[in-house]
CSV table of C-alpha atoms in Angstrom, one decimal:
chain,number,residue,atom,x,y,z
A,1065,MET,CA,-10.3,-16.0,-4.3
A,1066,SER,CA,-7.1,-14.2,-4.7
A,1067,LEU,CA,-5.4,-11.5,-2.6
A,1068,TYR,CA,-6.2,-9.0,-5.4
A,1069,SER,CA,-9.8,-9.9,-5.5
A,1070,PRO,CA,-11.1,-7.6,-2.7
A,1071,VAL,CA,-9.9,-4.4,-4.6
A,1072,VAL,CA,-11.6,-5.6,-7.8
A,1073,GLU,CA,-14.9,-6.4,-5.9
A,1074,ALA,CA,-15.0,-3.2,-4.1
A,1075,ALA,CA,-14.4,-1.2,-7.0
A,1076,ALA,CA,-17.3,-2.8,-8.6
A,1077,ARG,CA,-19.6,-2.1,-5.9
A,1078,THR,CA,-18.5,1.2,-4.5
A,1079,PRO,CA,-16.0,2.8,-7.0
A,1080,ASP,CA,-16.3,6.2,-5.3
A,1081,ALA,CA,-15.5,5.0,-1.8
A,1082,LEU,CA,-12.3,6.0,-0.3
A,1083,ALA,CA,-9.8,3.1,-0.5
A,1084,VAL,CA,-6.3,4.3,0.6
A,1085,ARG,CA,-4.9,7.6,1.8
A,1086,ASP,CA,-1.7,9.0,3.1
A,1087,LEU,CA,-0.9,12.7,4.2
A,1088,THR,CA,-0.7,14.1,0.6
A,1089,ALA,CA,-2.8,11.9,-1.7
A,1090,GLN,CA,-5.7,9.4,-1.8
A,1091,LEU,CA,-7.3,6.9,-4.2
A,1092,ARG,CA,-10.8,5.8,-4.4
A,1093,TYR,CA,-11.6,2.2,-5.2
A,1094,GLY,CA,-12.3,2.9,-8.7
A,1095,GLU,CA,-9.0,4.8,-9.0
A,1096,LEU,CA,-6.9,2.1,-7.2
A,1097,ASP,CA,-8.4,-0.5,-9.5
A,1098,ALA,CA,-7.5,1.5,-12.3
A,1099,HIS,CA,-4.1,2.3,-11.3
A,1100,ALA,CA,-3.4,-1.3,-10.5
A,1101,ASP,CA,-4.5,-2.3,-14.1
A,1102,THR,CA,-2.2,0.5,-15.5
A,1103,PHE,CA,0.8,-1.0,-13.6
A,1104,LEU,CA,-0.2,-4.3,-14.6
A,1105,THR,CA,0.0,-3.5,-18.1
A,1106,ALA,CA,3.5,-1.9,-17.5
A,1107,LEU,CA,4.7,-5.1,-15.6
A,1108,ARG,CA,3.5,-7.3,-18.4
A,1109,GLY,CA,5.4,-5.1,-21.0
A,1110,ARG,CA,8.4,-5.4,-18.9
A,1111,GLY,CA,8.2,-9.1,-19.2
A,1112,VAL,CA,7.1,-9.9,-15.6
A,1113,ARG,CA,5.5,-13.3,-15.5
A,1114,PRO,CA,3.6,-15.5,-13.1
A,1115,GLY,CA,6.0,-16.8,-10.3
A,1116,ASP,CA,8.5,-14.0,-10.7
A,1117,ARG,CA,9.3,-11.8,-7.9
A,1118,VAL,CA,8.9,-8.1,-8.1
A,1119,LEU,CA,10.7,-6.2,-5.2
A,1120,VAL,CA,9.1,-3.0,-4.5
A,1121,TRP,CA,11.3,-0.5,-2.5
A,1122,THR,CA,9.5,2.5,-2.1
A,1123,ASP,CA,7.8,4.8,0.5
A,1124,LYS,CA,4.5,4.0,1.7
A,1125,THR,CA,2.2,5.9,-0.7
A,1126,PRO,CA,-1.3,5.0,-2.3
A,1127,GLU,CA,0.7,4.7,-5.4
A,1128,SER,CA,3.0,1.9,-4.0
A,1129,VAL,CA,-0.2,0.1,-2.8
A,1130,ALA,CA,-1.4,0.2,-6.5
A,1131,VAL,CA,1.9,-1.4,-7.7
A,1132,ALA,CA,1.5,-4.0,-5.1
A,1133,GLN,CA,-1.9,-4.9,-6.4
A,1134,ALA,CA,-0.6,-4.9,-9.9
A,1135,VAL,CA,2.2,-7.4,-8.9
A,1136,LEU,CA,-0.5,-9.8,-7.5
A,1137,ARG,CA,-2.7,-9.3,-10.6
A,1138,SER,CA,0.2,-10.5,-12.7
A,1139,GLY,CA,0.6,-13.7,-10.8
A,1140,ALA,CA,4.0,-12.5,-9.6
A,1141,ILE,CA,5.2,-12.5,-6.0
A,1142,HIS,CA,5.4,-9.2,-4.0
A,1143,VAL,CA,8.4,-8.7,-2.2
A,1144,PRO,CA,8.0,-5.3,-0.2
A,1145,VAL,CA,10.9,-3.6,1.2
A,1146,PRO,CA,10.7,-0.3,3.0
A,1147,ARG,CA,12.4,2.8,1.6
A,1148,SER,CA,14.5,3.0,4.7
A,1149,ASN,CA,16.3,-0.1,4.0
A,1150,PRO,CA,19.8,0.8,2.8
A,1151,PRO,CA,21.0,-0.5,-0.5
A,1152,GLY,CA,23.5,-2.9,1.1
A,1153,ARG,CA,20.6,-4.9,2.8
A,1154,VAL,CA,18.3,-4.6,-0.3
A,1155,ALA,CA,21.0,-6.2,-2.3
A,1156,ARG,CA,21.2,-9.1,0.0
A,1157,ILE,CA,17.5,-9.5,-0.3
A,1158,ALA,CA,17.7,-9.4,-4.0
A,1159,ALA,CA,20.5,-11.9,-3.9
A,1160,ASP,CA,18.0,-14.3,-2.3
A,1161,ALA,CA,14.7,-13.4,-4.0
A,1162,ARG,CA,16.3,-12.9,-7.5
A,1163,PRO,CA,13.5,-10.4,-8.6
A,1164,ALA,CA,12.7,-9.8,-12.1
A,1165,LEU,CA,12.4,-6.3,-11.3
A,1166,ILE,CA,13.0,-3.6,-8.5
A,1167,VAL,CA,10.4,-0.9,-8.5
A,1168,THR,CA,11.6,2.4,-6.7
A,1169,ASP,CA,10.5,5.8,-6.2
A,1170,HIS,CA,14.0,7.3,-5.5
A,1171,GLU,CA,17.5,7.2,-6.9
A,1172,ASP,CA,19.3,4.6,-4.9
A,1173,ARG,CA,20.1,1.5,-6.8
A,1174,VAL,CA,21.3,-2.1,-6.4
A,1175,PRO,CA,24.1,-3.1,-8.6
A,1176,GLY,CA,23.3,-5.5,-11.2
A,1177,ALA,CA,19.6,-5.4,-10.8
A,1178,VAL,CA,17.0,-4.3,-13.1
A,1179,HIS,CA,15.1,-1.1,-11.9
A,1180,ALA,CA,11.8,0.4,-12.8
A,1181,PRO,CA,10.8,3.9,-11.6
A,1182,VAL,CA,7.2,4.1,-10.6
A,1183,ALA,CA,6.8,7.1,-12.8
A,1184,GLU,CA,8.2,5.1,-15.8
A,1185,LEU,CA,5.7,2.3,-15.1
A,1186,ARG,CA,2.8,4.7,-15.0
A,1187,ARG,CA,3.9,6.2,-18.3
A,1188,GLU,CA,4.2,2.8,-20.0
A,1189,GLY,CA,1.1,1.4,-18.6
A,1190,ALA,CA,-0.9,4.3,-19.9
A,1191,HIS,CA,0.1,3.5,-23.4
A,1192,GLY,CA,0.4,-0.3,-23.6
A,1193,ALA,CA,-2.2,-2.9,-24.5
A,1194,PRO,CA,-4.5,-3.6,-21.3
A,1195,ALA,CA,-3.7,-6.9,-19.6
A,1196,ALA,CA,-6.1,-9.1,-17.8
A,1197,PRO,CA,-5.3,-10.4,-14.3
A,1198,HIS,CA,-3.6,-13.6,-14.1
A,1199,PRO,CA,-6.0,-16.3,-12.3
A,1200,VAL,CA,-4.1,-17.7,-9.1
A,1201,LEU,CA,-4.9,-20.7,-7.0
A,1202,PRO,CA,-5.1,-20.3,-3.2
A,1203,SER,CA,-1.8,-22.4,-2.9
A,1204,ASP,CA,0.0,-19.8,-5.0
A,1205,PRO,CA,2.6,-17.6,-3.3
A,1206,ALA,CA,1.4,-14.0,-3.0
A,1207,TYR,CA,4.3,-12.3,-1.1
A,1208,ILE,CA,7.5,-12.7,0.6
A,1209,LEU,CA,8.3,-11.0,3.9
A,1210,TYR,CA,12.0,-10.7,4.6
A,1211,THR,CA,13.0,-11.0,8.5
A,1212,SER,CA,16.2,-11.1,10.2
A,1213,GLY,CA,17.8,-14.4,9.7
A,1214,SER,CA,19.7,-16.6,12.1
A,1215,THR,CA,22.5,-17.1,9.7
A,1216,GLY,CA,23.2,-13.2,9.5
A,1217,THR,CA,21.2,-12.8,6.2
A,1218,PRO,CA,17.6,-12.0,5.8
A,1219,LYS,CA,15.3,-14.9,5.4
A,1220,GLY,CA,12.1,-14.6,3.1
A,1221,VAL,CA,8.9,-15.9,4.6
A,1222,CYS,CA,6.7,-17.0,1.5
A,1223,VAL,CA,2.9,-16.8,2.1
A,1224,SER,CA,0.2,-18.1,-0.3
A,1225,HIS,CA,-3.0,-16.2,-1.4
A,1226,GLY,CA,-5.1,-18.6,0.6
A,1227,GLY,CA,-2.8,-18.4,3.7
A,1228,ALA,CA,-3.2,-14.6,3.8
A,1229,LEU,CA,-7.0,-14.7,3.2
A,1230,ALA,CA,-7.5,-17.4,6.0
A,1231,PHE,CA,-6.0,-14.6,8.5
A,1232,VAL,CA,-7.8,-11.7,6.7
A,1233,ASP,CA,-11.4,-13.3,6.7
A,1234,TRP,CA,-10.9,-14.5,10.2
A,1235,ALA,CA,-9.9,-10.9,11.4
A,1236,CYS,CA,-12.7,-9.2,9.4
A,1237,ARG,CA,-15.1,-11.3,11.3
A,1238,GLU,CA,-13.4,-11.0,14.7
A,1239,LEU,CA,-13.3,-7.2,14.4
A,1240,ARG,CA,-16.6,-7.0,12.5
A,1241,LEU,CA,-15.2,-4.9,9.8
A,1242,THR,CA,-17.5,-2.8,7.6
A,1243,ALA,CA,-17.2,-0.3,4.9
A,1244,VAL,CA,-17.6,2.5,7.1
A,1245,ASP,CA,-14.3,1.5,8.9
A,1246,ARG,CA,-11.1,3.3,8.8
A,1247,LEU,CA,-8.0,1.5,9.5
A,1248,ALA,CA,-4.7,2.9,10.4
A,1249,ASN,CA,-1.6,1.5,8.7
A,1250,HIS,CA,1.3,1.8,11.2
A,1251,ALA,CA,3.5,-1.0,10.2
A,1252,ALA,CA,5.9,-1.3,7.3
A,1253,PHE,CA,4.6,-3.1,4.1
A,1254,SER,CA,7.2,-5.7,5.0
A,1255,PHE,CA,6.1,-6.3,8.5
A,1256,ASP,CA,3.2,-8.9,8.6
A,1257,LEU,CA,0.8,-6.5,10.8
A,1258,SER,CA,0.3,-4.6,7.5
A,1259,VAL,CA,-1.5,-7.5,6.1
A,1260,LEU,CA,-4.6,-6.6,8.1
A,1261,ASP,CA,-4.2,-3.0,7.6
A,1262,LEU,CA,-4.4,-3.3,3.8
A,1263,TYR,CA,-6.2,-6.5,2.9
A,1264,GLY,CA,-8.7,-6.4,5.9
A,1265,ALA,CA,-9.7,-2.9,4.8
A,1266,PHE,CA,-10.1,-4.1,1.1
A,1267,ARG,CA,-12.0,-7.1,2.1
A,1268,ALA,CA,-14.5,-5.0,4.0
A,1269,GLY,CA,-14.6,-2.2,1.3
A,1270,ALA,CA,-13.3,0.1,4.2
A,1271,SER,CA,-10.5,2.7,3.9
A,1272,VAL,CA,-6.8,2.4,5.0
A,1273,HIS,CA,-4.7,5.3,6.2
A,1274,LEU,CA,-1.2,5.1,5.8
A,1275,VAL,CA,1.4,6.2,8.6
A,1276,GLY,CA,4.9,7.3,7.2
A,1277,ASP,CA,8.1,6.6,8.9
A,1278,THR,CA,8.4,10.1,10.3
A,1279,LEU,CA,4.7,10.4,11.4
A,1280,GLY,CA,5.1,6.9,12.8
A,1281,ARG,CA,7.9,8.0,15.5
A,1282,ALA,CA,6.3,11.2,16.4
A,1283,ALA,CA,3.9,10.7,19.4
A,1284,GLU,CA,1.9,13.9,19.4
A,1285,PRO,CA,1.3,14.0,15.7
A,1286,LEU,CA,0.5,10.4,15.4
A,1287,VAL,CA,-2.1,11.1,18.0
A,1288,ASP,CA,-3.5,14.1,16.0
A,1289,PHE,CA,-3.7,11.7,13.0
A,1290,VAL,CA,-5.8,9.1,15.0
A,1291,LEU,CA,-8.2,11.6,16.0
A,1292,GLU,CA,-8.4,13.7,13.0
A,1293,SER,CA,-8.6,10.8,10.6
A,1294,GLY,CA,-11.5,9.4,12.5
A,1295,ILE,CA,-9.5,5.9,12.9
A,1296,THR,CA,-11.8,3.0,14.0
A,1297,VAL,CA,-9.4,0.4,14.1
A,1298,TRP,CA,-5.8,0.8,15.1
A,1299,TYR,CA,-3.3,-2.3,14.9
A,1300,SER,CA,0.5,-1.8,15.9
A,1301,VAL,CA,3.3,-3.1,18.2
A,1302,PRO,CA,2.7,-2.1,21.8
A,1303,SER,CA,5.6,0.2,21.8
A,1304,ALA,CA,3.8,2.7,19.5
A,1305,LEU,CA,0.9,2.9,21.9
A,1306,VAL,CA,3.2,3.2,24.9
A,1307,LEU,CA,5.0,6.2,23.0
A,1308,MET,CA,1.8,7.8,22.2
A,1309,ALA,CA,0.5,7.5,25.7
A,1310,GLU,CA,3.6,8.7,27.4
A,1311,TYR,CA,4.4,11.6,24.9
A,1312,GLY,CA,1.3,12.3,22.9
A,1313,GLY,CA,-1.6,12.6,25.4
A,1314,LEU,CA,-3.2,9.5,23.8
A,1315,LEU,CA,-5.2,8.5,27.1
A,1316,GLU,CA,-6.0,12.1,28.2
A,1317,ARG,CA,-7.4,12.9,24.6
A,1318,GLY,CA,-9.7,10.0,24.5
A,1319,PRO,CA,-9.9,7.3,21.6
A,1320,GLY,CA,-11.9,9.5,19.2
A,1321,ALA,CA,-13.8,7.2,16.8
A,1322,LEU,CA,-11.6,4.4,17.8
A,1323,ARG,CA,-13.6,1.1,18.5
A,1324,ALA,CA,-10.9,-1.6,18.4
A,1325,CYS,CA,-7.3,-1.4,19.2
A,1326,VAL,CA,-5.1,-4.4,18.3
A,1327,PHE,CA,-1.6,-4.9,19.3
A,1328,ALA,CA,1.1,-7.8,18.5
A,1329,GLY,CA,4.7,-8.3,17.9
A,1330,GLU,CA,5.8,-8.1,21.5
A,1331,ARG,CA,4.7,-8.1,25.1
A,1332,PHE,CA,2.7,-5.1,26.3
A,1333,PRO,CA,4.1,-4.0,29.8
A,1334,LEU,CA,1.2,-4.6,32.2
A,1335,LYS,CA,1.1,-1.2,33.9
A,1336,PRO,CA,0.5,0.9,30.6
A,1337,LEU,CA,-1.8,-1.9,29.4
A,1338,LYS,CA,-3.9,-1.4,32.6
A,1339,ASP,CA,-3.8,2.4,32.0
A,1340,LEU,CA,-5.2,1.9,28.4
A,1341,ARG,CA,-8.0,-0.4,29.5
A,1342,ARG,CA,-9.1,2.1,32.3
A,1343,ALA,CA,-8.8,5.1,30.1
A,1344,TRP,CA,-10.8,3.5,27.1
A,1345,PRO,CA,-13.6,1.3,28.8
A,1346,GLU,CA,-15.6,1.2,25.6
A,1347,VAL,CA,-12.8,0.2,23.2
A,1348,ARG,CA,-11.9,-3.6,22.4
A,1349,LEU,CA,-8.3,-4.3,23.2
A,1350,LEU,CA,-7.1,-7.4,21.5
A,1351,ASN,CA,-3.7,-9.0,22.0
A,1352,TRP,CA,-2.7,-11.1,18.9
A,1353,TYR,CA,0.3,-13.5,18.7
A,1354,GLY,CA,2.1,-15.3,15.9
A,1355,PRO,CA,5.5,-15.1,14.2
A,1356,THR,CA,5.7,-14.0,10.6
A,1357,GLU,CA,5.8,-17.6,9.5
A,1358,THR,CA,2.3,-18.0,10.9
A,1359,ASN,CA,0.9,-14.5,10.8
A,1360,VAL,CA,-1.7,-14.4,13.8
A,1361,CYS,CA,-2.4,-17.8,15.2
A,1362,THR,CA,-3.9,-16.9,18.7
A,1363,SER,CA,-5.9,-14.0,20.2
A,1364,TYR,CA,-6.7,-12.8,23.6
A,1365,GLU,CA,-9.3,-9.9,24.3
A,1366,VAL,CA,-8.4,-7.6,27.4
A,1367,THR,CA,-11.3,-7.0,29.5
A,1368,ALA,CA,-11.9,-5.1,32.8
A,1369,ALA,CA,-11.3,-8.4,34.6
A,1370,ASP,CA,-7.5,-8.1,33.6
A,1371,LEU,CA,-7.2,-5.0,35.8
A,1372,ALA,CA,-6.6,-7.3,38.8
A,1373,ARG,CA,-3.8,-9.1,37.0
A,1374,THR,CA,-0.2,-9.1,38.4
A,1375,THR,CA,1.3,-11.0,35.6
A,1376,ASP,CA,1.5,-10.5,31.7
A,1377,ILE,CA,-1.8,-11.1,29.7
A,1378,PRO,CA,-2.0,-14.4,27.8
A,1379,ILE,CA,-1.6,-14.7,24.0
A,1380,GLY,CA,-5.2,-16.6,24.2
A,1381,SER,CA,-6.4,-19.2,22.0
A,1382,PRO,CA,-6.1,-20.5,18.5
A,1383,VAL,CA,-7.7,-18.5,15.5
A,1384,ALA,CA,-8.2,-18.7,11.7
A,1385,GLY,CA,-8.5,-22.3,11.6
A,1386,ASP,CA,-5.1,-22.9,13.0
A,1387,THR,CA,-4.1,-25.6,15.7
A,1388,VAL,CA,-1.6,-24.6,18.4
A,1389,SER,CA,0.0,-27.1,20.8
A,1390,LEU,CA,3.0,-27.4,22.9
A,1391,ASP,CA,5.9,-29.8,22.3
A,1392,ASP,CA,8.3,-29.8,25.5
A,1393,GLY,CA,7.0,-26.3,26.1
A,1394,GLU,CA,7.7,-25.1,22.5
A,1395,ILE,CA,4.7,-23.4,20.6
A,1396,VAL,CA,4.0,-25.4,17.4
A,1397,VAL,CA,1.5,-24.0,14.9
A,1398,GLY,CA,-0.4,-25.9,12.1
A,1399,GLY,CA,-3.1,-24.8,9.8
A,1400,PRO,CA,-4.1,-22.5,6.9
A,1401,THR,CA,-2.0,-19.3,8.1
A,1402,VAL,CA,1.3,-21.2,8.1
A,1403,MET,CA,3.8,-20.1,5.5
A,1404,LEU,CA,4.5,-22.0,2.5
A,1405,GLY,CA,8.2,-22.0,3.5
A,1406,TYR,CA,11.3,-19.8,3.3
A,1407,TRP,CA,12.1,-18.7,-0.1
A,1408,GLY,CA,14.8,-20.7,-1.8
A,1409,ALA,CA,14.4,-23.5,0.9
A,1410,ARG,CA,12.3,-26.7,1.1
A,1411,PRO,CA,8.6,-25.9,1.5
A,1412,GLN,CA,7.2,-26.1,4.9
A,1413,ALA,CA,6.2,-29.5,5.9
A,1414,GLY,CA,3.7,-29.9,8.7
A,1415,PRO,CA,3.2,-27.7,11.6
A,1416,TYR,CA,5.7,-24.8,12.2
A,1417,ARG,CA,7.9,-24.8,15.2
A,1418,THR,CA,7.9,-21.3,16.5
A,1419,GLY,CA,11.0,-21.4,18.8
A,1420,ASP,CA,8.7,-19.6,21.4
A,1421,LEU,CA,8.1,-21.1,24.6
A,1422,GLY,CA,4.5,-21.2,26.1
A,1423,ARG,CA,2.3,-22.7,28.9
A,1424,TYR,CA,-1.3,-22.8,29.8
A,1425,ASP,CA,-2.8,-20.7,32.5
A,1426,ALA,CA,-5.5,-21.8,34.9
A,1427,ASP,CA,-8.1,-20.9,32.4
A,1428,GLY,CA,-6.7,-22.7,29.5
A,1429,SER,CA,-5.2,-19.6,27.8
A,1430,LEU,CA,-1.9,-19.8,26.3
A,1431,GLU,CA,0.8,-17.7,28.0
A,1432,TYR,CA,4.2,-16.5,26.2
A,1433,ARG,CA,7.2,-17.7,28.2
A,1434,GLY,CA,9.8,-16.2,25.9
A,1435,ARG,CA,12.4,-17.6,23.2
A,1436,ILE,CA,14.3,-20.7,23.0
A,1437,ASP,CA,17.2,-19.1,21.1
A,1438,ASP,CA,18.5,-15.6,21.4
A,1439,MET,CA,16.1,-14.0,18.8
A,1440,ALA,CA,14.5,-10.7,20.2
A,1441,LYS,CA,12.0,-8.1,19.4
A,1442,VAL,CA,13.1,-4.7,19.1
A,1443,ARG,CA,10.0,-2.3,18.9
A,1444,GLY,CA,7.9,-5.1,17.5
A,1445,HIS,CA,10.4,-5.9,14.7
A,1446,ARG,CA,12.1,-9.5,14.8
A,1447,VAL,CA,15.8,-9.2,15.1
A,1448,GLU,CA,18.4,-11.9,14.9
A,1449,PRO,CA,21.5,-10.4,16.7
A,1450,ALA,CA,23.7,-12.5,14.2
A,1451,GLU,CA,22.7,-10.3,11.4
A,1452,VAL,CA,23.7,-7.2,13.1
A,1453,SER,CA,26.9,-8.7,14.3
A,1454,GLY,CA,27.5,-9.9,10.8
A,1455,VAL,CA,27.6,-6.2,9.7
A,1456,LEU,CA,29.7,-5.0,12.7
A,1457,VAL,CA,32.6,-7.4,11.7
A,1458,THR,CA,32.9,-5.9,8.3
A,1459,HIS,CA,34.1,-2.6,9.9
A,1460,GLU,CA,37.8,-2.3,9.9
A,1461,THR,CA,38.3,-1.6,13.5
A,1462,VAL,CA,36.2,-4.8,14.6
A,1463,ARG,CA,37.8,-8.2,14.7
A,1464,ASP,CA,34.6,-9.9,16.4
A,1465,ALA,CA,31.3,-9.0,17.6
A,1466,VAL,CA,28.3,-10.2,19.7
A,1467,VAL,CA,25.0,-8.3,20.0
A,1468,LEU,CA,23.0,-8.6,23.1
A,1469,VAL,CA,19.5,-7.2,23.5
A,1470,THR,CA,18.5,-5.7,26.8
A,1471,GLY,CA,15.0,-4.4,28.0
A,1472,SER,CA,11.7,-4.6,26.5
A,1473,GLY,CA,9.2,-2.2,24.6
A,1474,LEU,CA,10.5,1.3,24.3
A,1475,GLY,CA,13.4,0.4,26.7
A,1476,THR,CA,14.9,-2.4,24.1
A,1477,ARG,CA,18.5,-1.7,23.4
A,1478,LEU,CA,20.9,-3.2,21.2
A,1479,HIS,CA,24.4,-3.7,22.8
A,1480,ALA,CA,27.3,-4.4,20.5
A,1481,VAL,CA,30.2,-6.1,22.5
A,1482,VAL,CA,33.1,-6.1,20.2
A,1483,VAL,CA,36.8,-7.4,20.2
A,1484,PRO,CA,38.8,-4.6,18.4
A,1485,GLU,CA,41.2,-5.2,15.8
A,1486,ALA,CA,44.9,-4.6,17.1
A,1487,GLY,CA,45.7,-1.0,17.5
A,1488,SER,CA,42.0,0.0,16.8
A,1489,ALA,CA,39.5,1.9,19.1
A,1490,PRO,CA,36.0,1.4,17.7
A,1491,GLU,CA,33.7,4.3,18.5
A,1492,LEU,CA,30.0,4.1,18.7
A,1493,ALA,CA,29.2,6.9,16.3
A,1494,GLN,CA,31.1,5.3,13.5
A,1495,LEU,CA,29.9,2.0,14.2
A,1496,ARG,CA,26.2,3.3,14.1
A,1497,ARG,CA,26.9,4.9,10.8
A,1498,HIS,CA,28.3,1.8,9.4
A,1499,CYS,CA,25.1,-0.3,10.7
A,1500,SER,CA,23.0,2.4,9.1
A,1501,ASP,CA,24.6,1.6,5.6
A,1502,PHE,CA,23.5,-2.0,5.8
A,1503,LEU,CA,20.7,-2.4,8.1
A,1504,PRO,CA,17.2,-0.9,8.7
A,1505,PRO,CA,16.9,1.8,11.4
A,1506,TYR,CA,15.6,-0.5,14.2
A,1507,MET,CA,18.6,-2.7,13.9
A,1508,VAL,CA,21.2,0.0,14.4
A,1509,ILE,CA,23.1,-0.5,17.7
A,1510,ASP,CA,22.5,1.7,20.7
A,1511,ALA,CA,25.4,0.9,22.8
A,1512,LEU,CA,29.1,-0.2,22.4
A,1513,HIS,CA,31.3,-2.1,24.7
A,1514,THR,CA,34.8,-3.5,24.1
A,1515,VAL,CA,36.3,-6.6,25.4
A,1516,PRO,CA,39.7,-8.3,24.8
A,1517,GLY,CA,37.9,-11.6,24.1
A,1518,PHE,CA,34.5,-13.5,24.7
A,1519,PRO,CA,33.9,-15.8,27.4
A,1520,ARG,CA,33.2,-19.3,26.1
A,1521,THR,CA,31.3,-22.4,27.1
A,1522,ALA,CA,32.8,-25.9,27.5
A,1523,ASN,CA,32.2,-26.7,23.8
A,1524,GLY,CA,33.8,-23.5,22.6
A,1525,LYS,CA,30.6,-21.4,21.8
A,1526,VAL,CA,30.4,-17.8,22.9
A,1527,ASP,CA,29.0,-17.8,26.5
A,1528,ARG,CA,26.3,-15.2,25.9
A,1529,ALA,CA,24.9,-15.4,29.5
A,1530,ALA,CA,28.4,-14.9,30.9
A,1531,LEU,CA,28.7,-12.0,28.4
A,1532,GLY,CA,25.6,-10.4,29.7
A,1533,ASP,CA,26.6,-10.7,33.4
A,1534,LEU,CA,29.8,-8.8,32.4
A,1535,LEU,CA,27.6,-6.1,30.8
A,1536,THR,CA,25.5,-6.0,34.1
A,1537,GLN,CA,28.6,-5.8,36.2
A,1538,GLY,CA,30.1,-3.1,34.0
A,1539,ALA,CA,33.2,-5.1,33.3
A,1540,ALA,CA,32.9,-4.5,29.6
A,1541,VAL,CA,34.0,-1.0,28.7
């Protein structure tokens, strides 16, 4: 079984069933299968071979889904990158992944890389000799998801066909997905939440409804979308649900056809979660946990009993055949959903140490207790502050920089604390523009503070705790 098999099988069973839709276009399973074969022919004609990487830098569209299916059918490795990523960051990803091809639906380019516009691939595939899908093993790599790296450069999490399907098959059983379900896809294709949206839908022969970047940030239209599209399964970071509840009337307007609401990627503040539980008594609410390196490895279902809680809900118990343990408080995950490794680095050997802290509650459910290091979640996206500060120090007015994260959920903010170059006066607006040239939108700084120098620990490292205290006290200007 491969990650491209579900579409092939659904197309054979129900070719006229809806597979994927956005606000302007849709593909039925027979059409999605045919489009994927057309793009497969084009990729083969371009010399793409099994094991190659194909970087797909496009908007979220049904056609980009067909391209991803073609990449998988070629035996190559899919590297999804959202259109919102600027060329500078895509260039760093490309330098690591070394793709045979960058597929685009826009005019931006990465110097030195081979680009293939979607429209050109469509034309080439329509006139080329049909190509058969390449048979893959469960252990073969399927995709690479690039996350923010602690070294200041993006890290590629490489996942196998079998690893992705171990999660997808469990999720289909847990959510009892069937062909009549309609799944929303709120997350970017480069975010591991999208794996359920796409491949869970395809495994069940259901339909997935794509949420673009603009719609994804608009609370009231997003609620309209959920209700008017008849969405039955929703999966997002909690911040999106809080936004929809506070500004889109989500609770007052009711869940519509929704029967399961899943959230992951960050803690769900207790009060809005209780409000959601009260407003939707018949909708299943599930809290899933797992870093990108493991996809989902634990699950907890929120029930009416949780309305009496005074602390955060647990992250639950192991799923999908994984084992989850604590080593000196650190959450360690082993099992089929664990990544193959970081692209270009040594393969993952044994269980994955998450860097997250956990403990068991009185009922034996695992609770999340924060990060061992300073990694943070910004509206559900994992962010290494070092990557942001690495961009800041390339600006002509900045001599050194540290990025701190405050708040949580919708209140999460990235604070840049910078030591200016002599005679310079950095401004927030110019540094935000600079960040936007190299980083995705969620990694652009929210606030700027200048200091003459950083406090240091005894061993010479920047004392981040003391720096945070300076911000709290307003000592940094």
